[in-house]
CSV table of C-alpha atoms (C1' of nucleotides) and ligand atoms in Angstrom, one decimal:
chain,number,residue,atom,x,y,z
A,39,MET,CA,1.5,2.2,-18.2
A,40,LEU,CA,0.1,4.0,-15.2
A,41,GLN,CA,2.6,2.3,-13.0
A,42,ILE,CA,5.3,3.6,-10.7
A,43,THR,CA,8.8,3.0,-12.1
A,44,ARG,CA,11.6,1.1,-10.3
A,45,ASP,CA,13.2,4.5,-9.6
A,46,GLY,CA,10.2,5.5,-7.5
A,47,GLU,CA,9.9,2.1,-5.9
A,48,TYR,CA,13.5,2.0,-4.9
A,49,ALA,CA,13.5,5.5,-3.7
A,50,VAL,CA,10.7,4.7,-1.3
A,51,ARG,CA,12.6,1.7,-0.1
A,52,ALA,CA,15.7,3.7,0.5
A,53,VAL,CA,14.0,6.5,2.3
A,54,LEU,CA,12.0,4.1,4.4
A,55,PHE,CA,15.2,2.3,5.4
A,56,LEU,CA,16.8,5.5,6.5
A,57,ALA,CA,13.7,6.4,8.4
A,58,GLY,CA,14.0,3.2,10.4
A,59,ARG,CA,17.5,4.1,11.6
A,60,ALA,CA,18.3,6.4,14.5
A,61,GLU,CA,18.1,10.1,13.6
A,62,GLY,CA,21.2,11.2,11.9
A,63,ALA,CA,22.8,7.8,11.8
A,64,LEU,CA,24.7,7.1,8.6
A,65,SER,CA,23.9,4.3,6.3
A,66,LEU,CA,26.0,2.9,3.5
A,67,ILE,CA,24.8,2.2,0.0
A,68,SER,CA,25.8,-1.4,0.5
A,69,GLU,CA,23.7,-1.6,3.6
A,70,ILE,CA,20.6,-0.1,2.0
A,71,SER,CA,21.1,-2.1,-1.2
A,72,GLU,CA,21.3,-5.4,0.7
A,73,ALA,CA,18.5,-4.8,3.1
A,74,GLN,CA,16.1,-3.4,0.5
A,75,GLU,CA,17.2,-5.6,-2.4
A,76,VAL,CA,18.1,-2.9,-4.8
A,77,PRO,CA,21.1,-3.3,-7.2
A,78,LYS,CA,23.9,-1.4,-5.6
A,79,SER,CA,25.1,0.5,-8.7
A,80,TYR,CA,21.5,1.4,-9.5
A,81,LEU,CA,20.8,2.5,-5.9
A,82,SER,CA,23.8,4.8,-6.1
A,83,LYS,CA,22.0,6.8,-8.8
A,84,ILE,CA,18.8,6.8,-6.8
A,85,MET,CA,20.6,8.2,-3.7
A,86,GLN,CA,22.1,11.0,-5.8
A,87,HIS,CA,18.6,12.0,-6.9
A,88,LEU,CA,17.3,11.9,-3.3
A,89,VAL,CA,20.2,14.1,-2.1
A,90,ARG,CA,19.7,16.6,-4.9
A,91,ALA,CA,16.0,16.7,-4.2
A,92,GLY,CA,16.8,17.6,-0.6
A,93,LEU,CA,15.3,14.6,1.0
A,94,VAL,CA,18.5,12.9,2.0
A,95,LYS,CA,21.9,14.2,3.1
A,96,SER,CA,25.2,12.6,2.4
A,97,ARG,CA,28.7,12.6,3.8
A,98,ARG,CA,31.5,11.6,1.5
A,99,GLY,CA,34.7,9.8,2.3
A,100,ALA,CA,35.6,7.3,5.0
A,101,ARG,CA,32.8,6.9,7.6
A,102,GLY,CA,30.5,8.6,5.2
A,103,GLY,CA,27.0,7.5,4.2
A,104,PHE,CA,23.5,8.8,3.9
A,105,TYR,CA,20.9,10.1,6.4
A,106,LEU,CA,17.5,11.8,6.2
A,107,ALA,CA,17.5,15.6,5.7
A,108,ARG,CA,14.3,15.8,7.6
A,109,LYS,CA,12.5,13.9,10.3
A,110,PRO,CA,10.5,10.8,9.1
A,111,GLU,CA,7.3,12.5,10.3
A,112,GLU,CA,7.9,15.2,7.8
A,113,ILE,CA,8.5,13.1,4.7
A,114,THR,CA,5.5,11.7,2.8
A,115,LEU,CA,5.4,8.8,0.5
A,116,ARG,CA,4.5,11.1,-2.4
A,117,GLU,CA,7.6,13.2,-1.7
A,118,ALA,CA,9.9,10.2,-1.8
A,119,ILE,CA,8.4,9.1,-5.1
A,120,GLU,CA,8.3,12.5,-6.8
A,121,ALA,CA,11.9,13.2,-5.6
A,122,VAL,CA,13.1,10.7,-8.3
A,123,GLU,CA,10.2,10.5,-10.7
A,124,GLY,CA,9.4,14.1,-10.9
A,125,PRO,CA,5.8,15.4,-10.3
A,126,ILE,CA,3.0,12.9,-10.9
A,127,PHE,CA,0.4,13.7,-13.5
A,128,LEU,CA,-2.1,11.0,-14.3
A,129,ASN,CA,-2.7,12.5,-17.7
A,130,VAL,CA,-1.0,15.3,-19.7
A,131,CYS,CA,-3.9,17.7,-19.1
A,132,LEU,CA,-3.0,17.8,-15.5
A,133,ILE,CA,0.5,19.2,-16.1
A,134,LYS,CA,-0.9,22.7,-16.6
A,135,LYS,CA,-3.9,24.5,-18.0
A,136,GLY,CA,-3.8,24.4,-21.7
A,137,GLU,CA,-1.3,21.5,-22.0
A,138,CYS,CA,-4.2,19.7,-23.7
A,139,HIS,CA,-6.2,22.4,-25.6
A,140,ARG,CA,-9.4,20.3,-25.1
A,141,ASP,CA,-9.3,20.7,-21.4
A,142,GLU,CA,-11.8,23.5,-21.2
A,143,PHE,CA,-14.7,21.5,-22.7
A,144,CYS,CA,-13.5,18.0,-21.9
A,145,PRO,CA,-15.6,16.1,-19.4
A,146,VAL,CA,-12.9,13.5,-18.8
A,147,HIS,CA,-10.5,16.2,-17.7
A,148,GLN,CA,-12.5,16.7,-14.5
A,149,VAL,CA,-12.4,13.0,-13.7
A,150,TRP,CA,-8.6,12.9,-14.0
A,151,LYS,CA,-8.4,15.9,-11.7
A,152,GLU,CA,-10.5,14.1,-9.1
A,153,ALA,CA,-8.6,10.9,-9.6
A,154,GLN,CA,-5.3,12.5,-9.0
A,155,LYS,CA,-6.6,14.4,-6.0
A,156,ARG,CA,-7.7,11.1,-4.4
A,157,LEU,CA,-4.4,9.4,-5.2
A,158,PHE,CA,-2.5,12.3,-3.6
A,159,GLU,CA,-4.7,12.1,-0.5
A,160,VAL,CA,-3.5,8.6,0.0
A,161,LEU,CA,0.2,9.2,-0.9
A,162,ASP,CA,0.3,12.5,1.1
A,163,GLY,CA,-1.4,10.8,4.0
A,164,LYS,CA,1.4,8.4,4.7
A,165,THR,CA,4.6,9.6,6.3
A,166,MET,CA,7.8,7.6,6.6
A,167,ALA,CA,7.4,7.6,10.3
A,168,GLN,CA,4.0,6.0,10.0
A,169,LEU,CA,5.3,3.5,7.5
A,170,VAL,CA,8.0,2.4,9.9
A,171,ILE,CA,5.4,1.8,12.6
A,172,ASP,CA,3.2,-0.1,10.1
A,173,GLY,CA,6.2,-2.2,9.1
A,174,GLU,CA,6.9,-3.1,12.7
A,175,SER,CA,3.3,-4.2,13.3
A,176,LEU,CA,3.4,-6.4,10.2
A,177,LEU,CA,6.6,-8.2,11.4
A,178,LYS,CA,5.0,-8.8,14.8
A,179,LYS,CA,1.7,-10.1,13.4
A,180,LYS,CA,2.8,-12.4,10.6
A,181,PRO,CA,5.9,-14.5,11.5
A,182,LYS,CA,4.0,-17.5,10.0
A,183,LYS,CA,0.7,-17.8,8.4
A,184,LYS,CA,-2.0,-20.4,9.2
A,185,SER,CA,-1.4,-19.9,12.9
A,186,ALA,CA,-3.1,-22.6,15.0
A,187,ARG,CA,-5.4,-20.4,16.9
A,188,LYS,CA,-3.9,-21.0,20.3
A,189,SER,CA,-0.6,-22.7,20.9
A,190,PRO,CA,2.3,-21.2,19.1
A,191,ALA,CA,4.2,-24.5,19.2
A,192,SER,CA,3.2,-27.4,16.9
A,193,VAL,CA,4.2,-30.6,15.0
B,132,MET,CA,5.9,7.4,-15.4
B,133,LEU,CA,2.5,6.8,-13.6
B,134,GLN,CA,0.7,8.4,-16.5
B,135,ILE,CA,-1.9,7.0,-18.9
B,136,THR,CA,-0.6,6.3,-22.4
B,137,ARG,CA,-1.9,7.8,-25.6
B,138,ASP,CA,-3.5,4.5,-26.2
B,139,GLY,CA,-5.7,4.8,-23.2
B,140,GLU,CA,-6.4,8.5,-23.8
B,141,TYR,CA,-7.4,7.9,-27.4
B,142,ALA,CA,-9.6,4.9,-26.5
B,143,VAL,CA,-11.5,7.1,-24.0
B,144,ARG,CA,-12.0,9.7,-26.7
B,145,ALA,CA,-13.2,7.2,-29.2
B,146,VAL,CA,-15.6,5.5,-26.9
B,147,LEU,CA,-16.9,8.8,-25.6
B,148,PHE,CA,-17.5,9.9,-29.2
B,149,LEU,CA,-19.5,6.7,-29.9
B,150,ALA,CA,-21.5,7.2,-26.7
B,151,GLY,CA,-22.5,10.6,-28.0
B,152,ARG,CA,-24.1,9.2,-31.1
B,153,ALA,CA,-27.5,7.7,-31.4
B,154,GLU,CA,-27.7,4.1,-30.2
B,155,GLY,CA,-26.4,1.7,-32.9
B,156,ALA,CA,-25.5,4.6,-35.2
B,157,LEU,CA,-22.3,3.8,-37.2
B,158,SER,CA,-19.3,6.1,-37.1
B,159,LEU,CA,-16.3,6.0,-39.4
B,160,ILE,CA,-12.7,6.1,-38.3
B,161,SER,CA,-12.3,9.3,-40.3
B,162,GLU,CA,-15.2,10.9,-38.4
B,163,ILE,CA,-13.9,9.9,-35.0
B,164,SER,CA,-10.4,10.8,-35.9
B,165,GLU,CA,-11.3,14.3,-37.0
B,166,ALA,CA,-13.7,15.0,-34.1
B,167,GLN,CA,-11.4,13.7,-31.4
B,168,GLU,CA,-8.1,14.7,-32.9
B,169,VAL,CA,-6.5,11.3,-33.0
B,170,PRO,CA,-4.2,10.3,-35.9
B,171,LYS,CA,-6.4,8.2,-38.3
B,172,SER,CA,-4.0,5.4,-38.8
B,173,TYR,CA,-3.3,5.2,-35.1
B,174,LEU,CA,-7.0,5.3,-34.2
B,175,SER,CA,-7.5,2.3,-36.5
B,176,LYS,CA,-5.4,0.2,-34.2
B,177,ILE,CA,-7.2,1.5,-31.1
B,178,MET,CA,-10.5,0.7,-32.6
B,179,GLN,CA,-9.3,-2.9,-33.3
B,180,HIS,CA,-8.4,-3.2,-29.6
B,181,LEU,CA,-11.8,-1.9,-28.5
B,182,VAL,CA,-13.6,-4.3,-30.8
B,183,ARG,CA,-11.5,-7.3,-29.5
B,184,ALA,CA,-12.1,-6.2,-26.0
B,185,GLY,CA,-15.9,-6.3,-26.6
B,186,LEU,CA,-16.6,-2.7,-25.9
B,187,VAL,CA,-17.2,-1.7,-29.5
B,188,LYS,CA,-18.7,-3.6,-32.5
B,189,SER,CA,-17.8,-3.0,-36.1
B,190,ARG,CA,-19.3,-3.5,-39.5
B,191,ARG,CA,-16.9,-3.9,-42.4
B,192,GLY,CA,-17.4,-2.8,-46.0
B,193,ALA,CA,-19.4,0.0,-47.6
B,194,ARG,CA,-21.7,1.7,-45.1
B,195,GLY,CA,-19.7,0.1,-42.3
B,196,GLY,CA,-18.3,1.7,-39.2
B,197,PHE,CA,-18.2,1.4,-35.4
B,198,TYR,CA,-20.8,1.5,-32.7
B,199,LEU,CA,-20.9,0.7,-29.0
B,200,ALA,CA,-21.4,-2.9,-28.0
B,201,ARG,CA,-23.2,-1.8,-24.8
B,202,LYS,CA,-25.2,1.1,-23.7
B,203,PRO,CA,-23.2,4.2,-22.6
B,204,GLU,CA,-24.6,3.8,-19.1
B,205,GLU,CA,-22.9,0.4,-18.9
B,206,ILE,CA,-19.4,1.4,-19.9
B,207,THR,CA,-17.1,3.0,-17.3
B,208,LEU,CA,-14.1,5.1,-17.9
B,209,ARG,CA,-11.9,2.5,-16.4
B,210,GLU,CA,-13.2,-0.1,-18.8
B,211,ALA,CA,-12.4,2.1,-21.8
B,212,ILE,CA,-8.9,2.6,-20.6
B,213,GLU,CA,-8.2,-1.0,-19.6
B,214,ALA,CA,-9.6,-2.3,-22.9
B,215,VAL,CA,-6.5,-1.0,-24.6
B,216,GLU,CA,-4.0,-0.6,-21.8
B,217,GLY,CA,-4.7,-3.9,-20.0
B,218,PRO,CA,-5.4,-3.9,-16.3
B,219,ILE,CA,-4.1,-1.1,-14.2
B,220,PHE,CA,-1.6,-1.8,-11.4
B,221,LEU,CA,-0.1,1.2,-9.7
B,222,ASN,CA,2.8,-1.0,-8.6
B,223,VAL,CA,4.0,-4.5,-9.4
B,224,CYS,CA,2.9,-5.9,-6.1
B,225,LEU,CA,-0.7,-5.3,-7.0
B,226,ILE,CA,-0.6,-7.7,-10.0
B,227,LYS,CA,-0.9,-10.7,-7.7
B,228,LYS,CA,0.0,-11.9,-4.3
B,229,GLY,CA,3.7,-12.8,-4.3
B,230,GLU,CA,4.6,-10.9,-7.4
B,231,CYS,CA,6.8,-8.9,-5.1
B,232,HIS,CA,8.0,-11.3,-2.4
B,233,ARG,CA,8.2,-8.5,0.1
B,234,ASP,CA,4.5,-7.9,0.0
B,235,GLU,CA,3.7,-9.8,3.2
B,236,PHE,CA,5.8,-7.6,5.5
B,237,CYS,CA,6.0,-4.4,3.4
B,238,PRO,CA,4.1,-1.5,4.8
B,239,VAL,CA,4.0,0.4,1.5
B,240,HIS,CA,2.2,-2.4,-0.2
B,241,GLN,CA,-0.9,-1.6,1.8
B,242,VAL,CA,-0.7,2.0,0.7
B,243,TRP,CA,-0.6,1.1,-2.9
B,244,LYS,CA,-3.6,-1.2,-2.4
B,245,GLU,CA,-5.5,1.7,-0.9
B,246,ALA,CA,-4.4,4.2,-3.5
B,247,GLN,CA,-5.5,1.9,-6.3
B,248,LYS,CA,-8.8,1.3,-4.7
B,249,ARG,CA,-9.4,5.0,-4.5
B,250,LEU,CA,-8.3,5.5,-8.1
B,251,PHE,CA,-10.7,2.8,-9.2
B,252,GLU,CA,-13.6,4.4,-7.2
B,253,VAL,CA,-13.2,7.5,-9.4
B,254,LEU,CA,-12.6,5.7,-12.7
B,255,ASP,CA,-15.4,3.1,-12.1
B,256,GLY,CA,-17.7,5.9,-10.9
B,257,LYS,CA,-18.0,7.6,-14.3
B,258,THR,CA,-19.9,6.0,-17.1
B,259,MET,CA,-19.8,7.1,-20.7
B,260,ALA,CA,-23.4,8.3,-20.4
B,261,GLN,CA,-22.5,10.6,-17.5
B,262,LEU,CA,-19.5,11.9,-19.4
B,263,VAL,CA,-21.7,12.8,-22.4
B,264,ILE,CA,-24.0,14.7,-20.1
B,265,ASP,CA,-21.0,16.4,-18.3
B,266,GLY,CA,-19.6,17.4,-21.7
B,267,GLU,CA,-22.9,19.0,-22.8
B,268,SER,CA,-23.0,21.1,-19.6
B,269,LEU,CA,-19.5,22.3,-20.2
B,270,LEU,CA,-20.3,23.4,-23.7
B,271,LYS,CA,-23.4,25.3,-22.5
B,272,LYS,CA,-21.6,27.0,-19.6
B,273,LYS,CA,-18.4,28.1,-21.2
B,274,PRO,CA,-18.8,29.4,-24.7
B,275,LYS,CA,-16.6,32.3,-23.7
B,276,LYS,CA,-14.9,33.1,-20.4
B,277,LYS,CA,-15.1,36.4,-18.5
B,278,SER,CA,-18.9,36.5,-19.2
B,279,ALA,CA,-20.4,39.9,-18.4
B,280,ARG,CA,-22.6,38.8,-15.6
B,281,LYS,CA,-26.0,39.7,-17.3
B,282,SER,CA,-26.3,40.6,-20.9
B,283,PRO,CA,-25.1,37.9,-23.3
B,284,ALA,CA,-24.6,40.4,-26.1
B,285,SER,CA,-21.7,42.9,-26.0
B,286,VAL,CA,-19.3,45.2,-27.9
C,85,DA,C1',-17.9,-5.5,-60.6
C,86,DC,C1',-16.7,-1.9,-57.7
C,87,DA,C1',-16.2,1.5,-54.2
C,88,DT,C1',-16.0,1.6,-49.4
C,89,DT,C1',-14.6,0.3,-44.9
C,90,DT,C1',-12.6,-2.4,-41.3
C,91,DA,C1',-8.9,-6.2,-40.0
C,92,DG,C1',-4.5,-7.3,-39.3
C,93,DG,C1',0.3,-7.5,-39.9
C,94,DA,C1',4.9,-5.4,-40.7
C,95,DT,C1',7.8,-1.9,-39.9
C,96,DG,C1',10.2,1.9,-37.6
C,97,DA,C1',11.8,6.2,-35.0
C,98,DT,C1',12.2,7.9,-30.6
C,99,DT,C1',12.0,7.7,-25.8
C,100,DT,C1',12.0,5.5,-21.5
C,101,DT,C1',13.5,2.1,-18.4
C,102,DA,C1',16.6,-0.3,-15.8
C,103,DG,C1',20.6,-0.9,-15.3
C,104,DT,C1',26.4,-1.1,-15.3
C,105,DC,C1',30.9,0.8,-15.0
C,106,DC,C1',34.6,3.9,-14.5
C,107,DT,C1',36.8,8.0,-12.7
C,108,DA,C1',36.9,12.0,-9.7
C,109,DT,C1',36.4,14.0,-5.3
C,110,DT,C1',35.9,14.1,-0.4
C,111,DT,C1',37.0,12.7,4.2
C,112,DA,C1',38.7,10.1,8.4
C,113,DG,C1',42.3,8.1,10.4
C,114,DC,C1',47.0,6.8,10.9
D,13,DG,C1',50.9,13.4,3.8
D,14,DC,C1',49.2,8.9,2.6
D,15,DT,C1',45.7,5.8,2.1
D,16,DA,C1',41.4,3.5,2.4
D,17,DA,C1',36.6,4.3,2.3
D,18,DA,C1',32.7,6.5,0.5
D,19,DT,C1',29.8,9.3,-2.3
D,20,DA,C1',29.4,12.2,-6.9
D,21,DG,C1',28.9,12.2,-11.5
D,22,DG,C1',29.0,11.1,-16.1
D,23,DA,C1',29.3,7.8,-20.0
D,24,DC,C1',27.4,3.9,-21.8
D,25,DT,C1',24.1,0.1,-23.0
D,26,DA,C1',20.4,-3.5,-23.8
D,27,DA,C1',15.8,-4.1,-23.9
D,28,DA,C1',11.2,-2.6,-23.9
D,29,DA,C1',7.6,0.7,-24.5
D,30,DT,C1',5.6,4.4,-26.9
D,31,DC,C1',3.6,6.4,-30.7
D,32,DA,C1',2.9,6.0,-34.6
D,33,DT,C1',2.7,4.8,-40.3
D,34,DC,C1',1.7,1.9,-44.3
D,35,DC,C1',0.2,-1.8,-47.0
D,36,DT,C1',-2.6,-5.8,-48.1
D,37,DA,C1',-6.6,-8.7,-47.2
D,38,DA,C1',-11.3,-9.3,-46.4
D,39,DA,C1',-16.0,-8.0,-46.2
D,40,DT,C1',-20.1,-5.6,-47.7
D,41,DG,C1',-23.6,-2.5,-49.8
D,42,DT,C1',-25.0,-0.8,-54.3
E,110,SF4,S1,-8.8,13.9,-20.7
E,110,SF4,FE1,-9.6,15.6,-21.9
E,110,SF4,S2,-8.4,17.3,-21.3
E,110,SF4,FE2,-7.3,15.5,-20.5
E,110,SF4,S3,-5.9,15.0,-22.1
E,110,SF4,FE3,-7.7,13.8,-22.6
E,110,SF4,S4,-8.8,15.2,-24.0
E,110,SF4,FE4,-7.3,16.4,-23.0
E,111,SF4,S1,5.6,-1.5,-2.2
E,111,SF4,FE1,6.4,-3.2,-1.0
E,111,SF4,S2,5.3,-5.0,-1.7
E,111,SF4,FE2,5.0,-3.4,-3.2
E,111,SF4,S3,6.6,-3.6,-4.7
E,111,SF4,FE3,7.4,-2.2,-3.2
E,111,SF4,S4,8.4,-3.5,-1.8
E,111,SF4,FE4,7.2,-4.9,-3.0
DNA sequence: ACATTTAGGATGATTTTAGTCCTATTTAGC
DNA sequence: GCTAAATAGGACTAAAATCATCCTAAATGT
C-alpha cells in the first residue's frame, strides 16, 4: 500500500523516546509503551528487533532496560525504520538489478530510482537528535491553538 | 512494506502501453497482457479500475477494446498508480489532520509530510507521454551492452 | 444469429499485519 | 542463595491485504 507499517512507526517512536533521555539512561518497556502509546507486548517485539539491528542496547534483569547504542546525532530516521522493516524498496525493480527483467528498457524504472533517492534524502536527512529538538519547539509553540495575538490570559 | 503493489505496477504498465498506441486506437486485454507481461485475468480487473477511475475508456463487444480517456501528456505516473491503489499516504498521519492524534506535537509528522511532497514531485513530474519518449530512447541506446565504441558490426 | 469483447461478481490461496501470551534467561539486591 | 525485576524469544492468532482465477452477463460489430 506504499505505507509504512506499524512496526516502522513504533520503532521510530521508541528510538525517538530513547533519544530524548540522558545518554546511557535506561528506559523500561512499560515507560516507552506508555509515553509513546504502543501496546506493551507489541513493543517488546519491536525492541528486540532494534537491539538485534544494533540500534539499541539492552540490559536484562532487575534495573535493566533499553538505551541507544549510538548517539542520537548518529541515528537517522531511515535507520530506525529499516531496522525493523528491512530495507525500503519502492518497487521490486529497486531490490537489485535484474529483479525485474524489464528494468533495462523500462522507462518507469528510472522514475522509481529517482523517487526512492528523493525519499531517502528526506529520511536520511533527519537524525534523532534533530527530531528531539524539533519536538521541543513544537511543544513550546503550540500549547493551544487560536492564540489571541497578544495576551496569553483570556475568558 | 512501503512498496507499490502489483495492482499499481500493472496499472502503470497498462496505461503506458495505451499511451504508446495511436490516439484513440483500441487495444485488447490480450494484447496488453502479452506485451506487458501481466496475467490476463488479473489485468482484466485492473482495466476495470482504470475505466472507473476515468483514465481509460472501453468499448465492449466485437472490435472493442481500451483506449486512453485523455492525452498521454495529461496523465501522470501518480495518477495511474492512484487510480487503482487509491491515494498514497506514506503514513497514517497524512490521511487527514487528526488521523493520528499525536500529529500536532509530533516532530516526525513534518518529515513524512516533506517526504511525501518530494515523492509526489517525482511521480507528478512524469507524464505518460514523457515515459513513452524515455522508453524509445532506452530501446535505441541499449540493444546490447558492452558496445564496441565504434563499429556496430562485430564477430 | 453469432462471435467477440469488456463488465462484474464470486471465490480462494497465500502472505502480511498487528498483535497476544507464555516461558526462559539474566541480573540486582537482600 | 533467593527472589523480584526485566528483557529474550518463540508460539500462536485474527483479520486484512495481496495476487490472483473463473464464470456469467451484457454489449456490439458483422
Ligand atoms: S517499473 Fe519497470 S523495471 Fe520496475 S518493476 Fe515495473 S516494469 Fe519492472
Ligand atoms: S509520525 Fe507522528 S503524527 Fe505521524 S503517525 Fe507517527 S506519531 Fe502520529
